[in-house]
Short mmCIF file of C-alpha atoms in Angstrom, two decimals:
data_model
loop_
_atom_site.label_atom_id
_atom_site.label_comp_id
_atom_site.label_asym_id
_atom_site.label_seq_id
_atom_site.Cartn_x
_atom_site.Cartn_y
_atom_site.Cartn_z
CA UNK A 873 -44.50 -64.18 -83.53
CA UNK A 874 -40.93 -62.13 -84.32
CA UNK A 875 -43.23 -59.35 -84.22
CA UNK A 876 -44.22 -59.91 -80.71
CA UNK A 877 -41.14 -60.54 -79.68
CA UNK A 878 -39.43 -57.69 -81.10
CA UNK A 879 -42.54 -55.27 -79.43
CA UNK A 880 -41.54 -56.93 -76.12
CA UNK A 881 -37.31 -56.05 -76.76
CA UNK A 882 -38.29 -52.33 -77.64
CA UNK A 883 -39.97 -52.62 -74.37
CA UNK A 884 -37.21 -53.35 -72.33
CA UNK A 885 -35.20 -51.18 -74.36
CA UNK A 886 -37.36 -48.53 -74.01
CA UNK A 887 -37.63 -49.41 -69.56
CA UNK A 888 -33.59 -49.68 -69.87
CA UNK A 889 -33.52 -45.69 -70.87
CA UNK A 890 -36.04 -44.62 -68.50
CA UNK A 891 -34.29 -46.30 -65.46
CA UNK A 892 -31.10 -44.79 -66.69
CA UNK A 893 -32.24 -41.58 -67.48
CA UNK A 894 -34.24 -41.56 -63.49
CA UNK A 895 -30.36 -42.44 -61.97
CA UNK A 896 -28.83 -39.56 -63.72
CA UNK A 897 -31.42 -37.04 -62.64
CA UNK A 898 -30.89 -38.64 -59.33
CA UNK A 899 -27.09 -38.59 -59.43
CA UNK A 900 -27.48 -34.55 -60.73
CA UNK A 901 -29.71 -34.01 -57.26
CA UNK A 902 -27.44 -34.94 -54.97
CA UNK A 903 -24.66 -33.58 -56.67
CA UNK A 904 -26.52 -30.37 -56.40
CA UNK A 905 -27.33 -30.85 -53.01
CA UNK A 906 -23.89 -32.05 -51.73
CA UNK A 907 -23.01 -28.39 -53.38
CA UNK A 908 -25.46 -26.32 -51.74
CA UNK A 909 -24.06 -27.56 -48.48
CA UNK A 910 -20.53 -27.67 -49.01
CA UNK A 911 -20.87 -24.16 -50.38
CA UNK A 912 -18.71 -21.85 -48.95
CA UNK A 913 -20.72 -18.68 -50.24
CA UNK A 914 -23.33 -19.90 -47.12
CA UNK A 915 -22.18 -20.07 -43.73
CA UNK A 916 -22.48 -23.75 -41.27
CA UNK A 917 -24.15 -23.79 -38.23
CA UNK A 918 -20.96 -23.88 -36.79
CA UNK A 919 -19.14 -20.89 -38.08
CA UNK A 920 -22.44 -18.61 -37.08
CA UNK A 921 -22.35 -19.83 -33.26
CA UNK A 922 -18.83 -18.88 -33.41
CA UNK A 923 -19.43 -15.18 -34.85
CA UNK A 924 -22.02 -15.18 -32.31
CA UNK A 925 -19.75 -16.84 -29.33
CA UNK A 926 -17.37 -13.75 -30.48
CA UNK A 927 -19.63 -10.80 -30.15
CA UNK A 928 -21.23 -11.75 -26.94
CA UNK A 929 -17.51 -11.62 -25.61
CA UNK A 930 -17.18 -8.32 -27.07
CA UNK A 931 -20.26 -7.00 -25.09
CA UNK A 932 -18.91 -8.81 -22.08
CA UNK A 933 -16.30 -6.74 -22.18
CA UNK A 934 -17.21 -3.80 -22.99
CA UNK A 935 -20.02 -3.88 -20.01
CA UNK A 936 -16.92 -5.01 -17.34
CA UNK A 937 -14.87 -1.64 -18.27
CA UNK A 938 -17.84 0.22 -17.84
CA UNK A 939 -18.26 -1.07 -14.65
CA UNK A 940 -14.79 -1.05 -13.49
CA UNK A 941 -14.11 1.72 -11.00
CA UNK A 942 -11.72 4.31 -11.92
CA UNK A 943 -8.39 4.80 -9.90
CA UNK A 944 -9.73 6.71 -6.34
CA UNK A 945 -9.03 9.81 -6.18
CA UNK A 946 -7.92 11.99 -2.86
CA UNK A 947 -11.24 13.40 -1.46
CA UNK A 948 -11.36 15.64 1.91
CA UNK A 949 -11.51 13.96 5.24
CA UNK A 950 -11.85 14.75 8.49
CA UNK A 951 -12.26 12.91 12.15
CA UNK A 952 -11.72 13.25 15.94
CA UNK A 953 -12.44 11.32 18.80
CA UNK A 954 -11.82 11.89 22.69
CA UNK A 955 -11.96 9.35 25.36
CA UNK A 956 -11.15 9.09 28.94
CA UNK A 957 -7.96 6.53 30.22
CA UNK A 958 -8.40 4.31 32.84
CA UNK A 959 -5.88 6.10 35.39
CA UNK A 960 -8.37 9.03 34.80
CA UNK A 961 -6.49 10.83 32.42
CA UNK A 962 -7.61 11.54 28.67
CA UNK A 963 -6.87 11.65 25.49
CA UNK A 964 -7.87 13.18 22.28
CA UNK A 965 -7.42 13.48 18.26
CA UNK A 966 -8.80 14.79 14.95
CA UNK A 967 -7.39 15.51 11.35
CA UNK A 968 -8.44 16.72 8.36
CA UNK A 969 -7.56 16.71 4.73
CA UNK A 970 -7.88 18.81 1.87
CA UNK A 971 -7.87 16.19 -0.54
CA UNK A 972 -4.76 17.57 -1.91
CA UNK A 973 -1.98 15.78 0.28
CA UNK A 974 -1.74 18.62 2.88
CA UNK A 975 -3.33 17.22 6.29
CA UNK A 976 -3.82 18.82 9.42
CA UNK A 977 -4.67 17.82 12.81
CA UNK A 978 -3.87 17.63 16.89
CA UNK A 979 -3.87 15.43 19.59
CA UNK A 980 -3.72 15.68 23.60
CA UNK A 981 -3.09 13.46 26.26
CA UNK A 982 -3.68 14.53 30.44
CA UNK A 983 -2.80 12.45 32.93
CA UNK A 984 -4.41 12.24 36.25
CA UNK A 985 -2.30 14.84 38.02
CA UNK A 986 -3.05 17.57 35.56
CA UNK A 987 -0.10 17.60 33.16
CA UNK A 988 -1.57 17.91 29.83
CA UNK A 989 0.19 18.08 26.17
CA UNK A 990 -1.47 19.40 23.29
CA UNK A 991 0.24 18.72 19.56
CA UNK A 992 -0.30 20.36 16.20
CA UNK A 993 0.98 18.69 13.34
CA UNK A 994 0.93 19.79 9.74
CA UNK A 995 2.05 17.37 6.83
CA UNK A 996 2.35 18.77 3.17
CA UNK A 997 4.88 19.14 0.53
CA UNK A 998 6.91 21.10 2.71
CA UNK A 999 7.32 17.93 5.49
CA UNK A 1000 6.00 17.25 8.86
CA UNK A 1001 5.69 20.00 10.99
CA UNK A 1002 4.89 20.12 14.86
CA UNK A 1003 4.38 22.52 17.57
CA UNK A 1004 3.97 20.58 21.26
CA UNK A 1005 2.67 22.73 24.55
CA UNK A 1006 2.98 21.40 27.27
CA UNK A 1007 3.42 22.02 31.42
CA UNK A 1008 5.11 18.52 32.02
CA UNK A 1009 7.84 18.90 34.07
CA UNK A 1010 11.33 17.89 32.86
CA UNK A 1011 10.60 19.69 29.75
CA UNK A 1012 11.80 23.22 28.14
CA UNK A 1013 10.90 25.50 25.44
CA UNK A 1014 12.89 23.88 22.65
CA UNK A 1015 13.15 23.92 18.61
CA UNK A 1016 14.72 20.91 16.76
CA UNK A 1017 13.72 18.74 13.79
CA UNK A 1018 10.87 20.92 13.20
CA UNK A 1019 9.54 20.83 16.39
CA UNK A 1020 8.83 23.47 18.49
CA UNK A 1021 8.44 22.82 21.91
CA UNK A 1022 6.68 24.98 24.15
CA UNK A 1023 6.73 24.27 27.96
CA UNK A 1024 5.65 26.34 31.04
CA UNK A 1025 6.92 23.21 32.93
CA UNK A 1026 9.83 22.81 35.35
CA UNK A 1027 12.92 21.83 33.12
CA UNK A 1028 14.97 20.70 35.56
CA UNK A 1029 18.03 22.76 34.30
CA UNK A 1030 17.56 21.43 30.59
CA UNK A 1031 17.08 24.88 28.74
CA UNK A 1032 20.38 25.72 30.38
CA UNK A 1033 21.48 22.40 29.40
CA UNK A 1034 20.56 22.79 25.69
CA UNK A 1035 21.85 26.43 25.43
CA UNK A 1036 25.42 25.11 25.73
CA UNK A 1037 25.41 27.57 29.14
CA UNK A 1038 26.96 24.21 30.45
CA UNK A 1039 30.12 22.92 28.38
CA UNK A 1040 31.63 19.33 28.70
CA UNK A 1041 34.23 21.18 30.44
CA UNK A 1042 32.37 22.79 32.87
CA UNK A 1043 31.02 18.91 34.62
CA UNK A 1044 34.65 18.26 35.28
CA UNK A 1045 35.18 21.47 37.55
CA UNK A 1046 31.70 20.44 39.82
CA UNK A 1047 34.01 17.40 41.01
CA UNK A 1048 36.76 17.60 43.61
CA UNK A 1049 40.14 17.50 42.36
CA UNK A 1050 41.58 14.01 42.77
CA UNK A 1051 43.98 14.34 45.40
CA UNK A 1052 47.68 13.33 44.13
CA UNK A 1053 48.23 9.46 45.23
CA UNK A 1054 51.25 8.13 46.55
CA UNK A 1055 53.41 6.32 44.78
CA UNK A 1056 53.11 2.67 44.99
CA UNK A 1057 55.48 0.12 44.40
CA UNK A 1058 54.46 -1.94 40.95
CA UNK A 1059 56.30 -4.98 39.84
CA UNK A 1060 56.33 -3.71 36.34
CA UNK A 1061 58.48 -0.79 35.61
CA UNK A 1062 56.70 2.15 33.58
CA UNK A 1063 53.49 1.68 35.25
CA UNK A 1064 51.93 4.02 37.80
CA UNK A 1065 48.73 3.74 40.24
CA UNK A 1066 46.61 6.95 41.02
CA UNK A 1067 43.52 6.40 43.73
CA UNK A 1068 40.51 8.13 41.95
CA UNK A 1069 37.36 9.09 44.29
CA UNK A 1070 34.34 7.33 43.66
CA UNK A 1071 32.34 10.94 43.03
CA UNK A 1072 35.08 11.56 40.17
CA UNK A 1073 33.35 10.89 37.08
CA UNK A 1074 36.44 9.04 35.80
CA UNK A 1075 35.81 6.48 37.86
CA UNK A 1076 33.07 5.81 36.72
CA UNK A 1077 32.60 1.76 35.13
CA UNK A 1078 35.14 0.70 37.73
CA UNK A 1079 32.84 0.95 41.06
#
């Protein structure tokens, strides 16, 4: 009988230290497992999305600068046009460029009784430039501002005008002389009245 009973303690004994020994190896797995995730020799799902998140931006933009136009550039151009006014006159343009800042071009206008004007222009590092023909009338063969002026028109006496031909002085001797006025009697002493003729230009802003 004790022996019975002492085969059935070494038993237990002997099921104690398996069940203990089975939890250790247990215990050792998922220690070794909690390592081999928690390891930071491999990377998470996490970090690669980022890497990857961070080279697709890259490429991004890299392909936008390549795309990007660069800064335009002056390039030759040229037009013109011509078309007829209602009145019956006409008018006209074109230009040109050499891509380099210097432009050229013209334009003309002609009205319906036959007065035309024609004008070249020229714009480069030098300025504007212009040279206007014309038969208008009331114009003259002038050169200011760097414009010439070229006119077979009637000027009406401005060349003359513009040639300093005509002083200031000389408008005051195409009037009549105001004729000396009498004296007339003013209440207040030190002040004397002359009658001025309406044609005198010093009357001027008082008729």
């Amino acid at each position: 009988m004790n022996q019975i009973c002492q085969g059935v303690g070494e038993e237990k004994e002997e099921n104690k230290k398996k069940k203990k020994g089975n939890g250790e190896s247990s215990r050792r797995s998922d220690s070794s497992a909690g390592s081999i995730v928690g390891s930071p020799g491999l990377p998470s799902s996490s970090s690669s999305r980022m890497k990857v998140f961070v080279v697709l931006a890259v490429l991004v933009a890299v392909a936008s600068a390549q795309l990007s136009d660069p800064l335009a550039q002056p390039t030759p151009y040229s037009f013109s046009y011509n078309s007829n006014t209602e009145d019956g006159g006409s008018s006209g343009h074109q230009e040109s460029g050499d891509g380099s800042g210097r432009v050229t071009g013209s334009y003309t206008v002609t009205d319906l009784e036959g007065h035309n004007r024609v004008v070249d222009y020229i714009a480069d590092e030098n300025g504007f430039r212009a040279t206007v023909r014309t038969n208008e009338p009331g114009t003259a063969n002038l050169n200011s501002a760097d414009v010439t002026m070229e006119s077979t028109g009637d000027d009406g006496g401005i060349a003359a005008a513009y040639s300093g031909s005509l002083s200031a002085n000389a408008y005051a001797g195409t009037y009549p002389a105001a004729a000396p006025a009498p004296a007339v009697a003013s209440g207040r002493p030190g002040v004397r009245y002359v009658l001025v003729p309406v044609t005198d230009p010093r009357a001027r802003g008082y008729y």
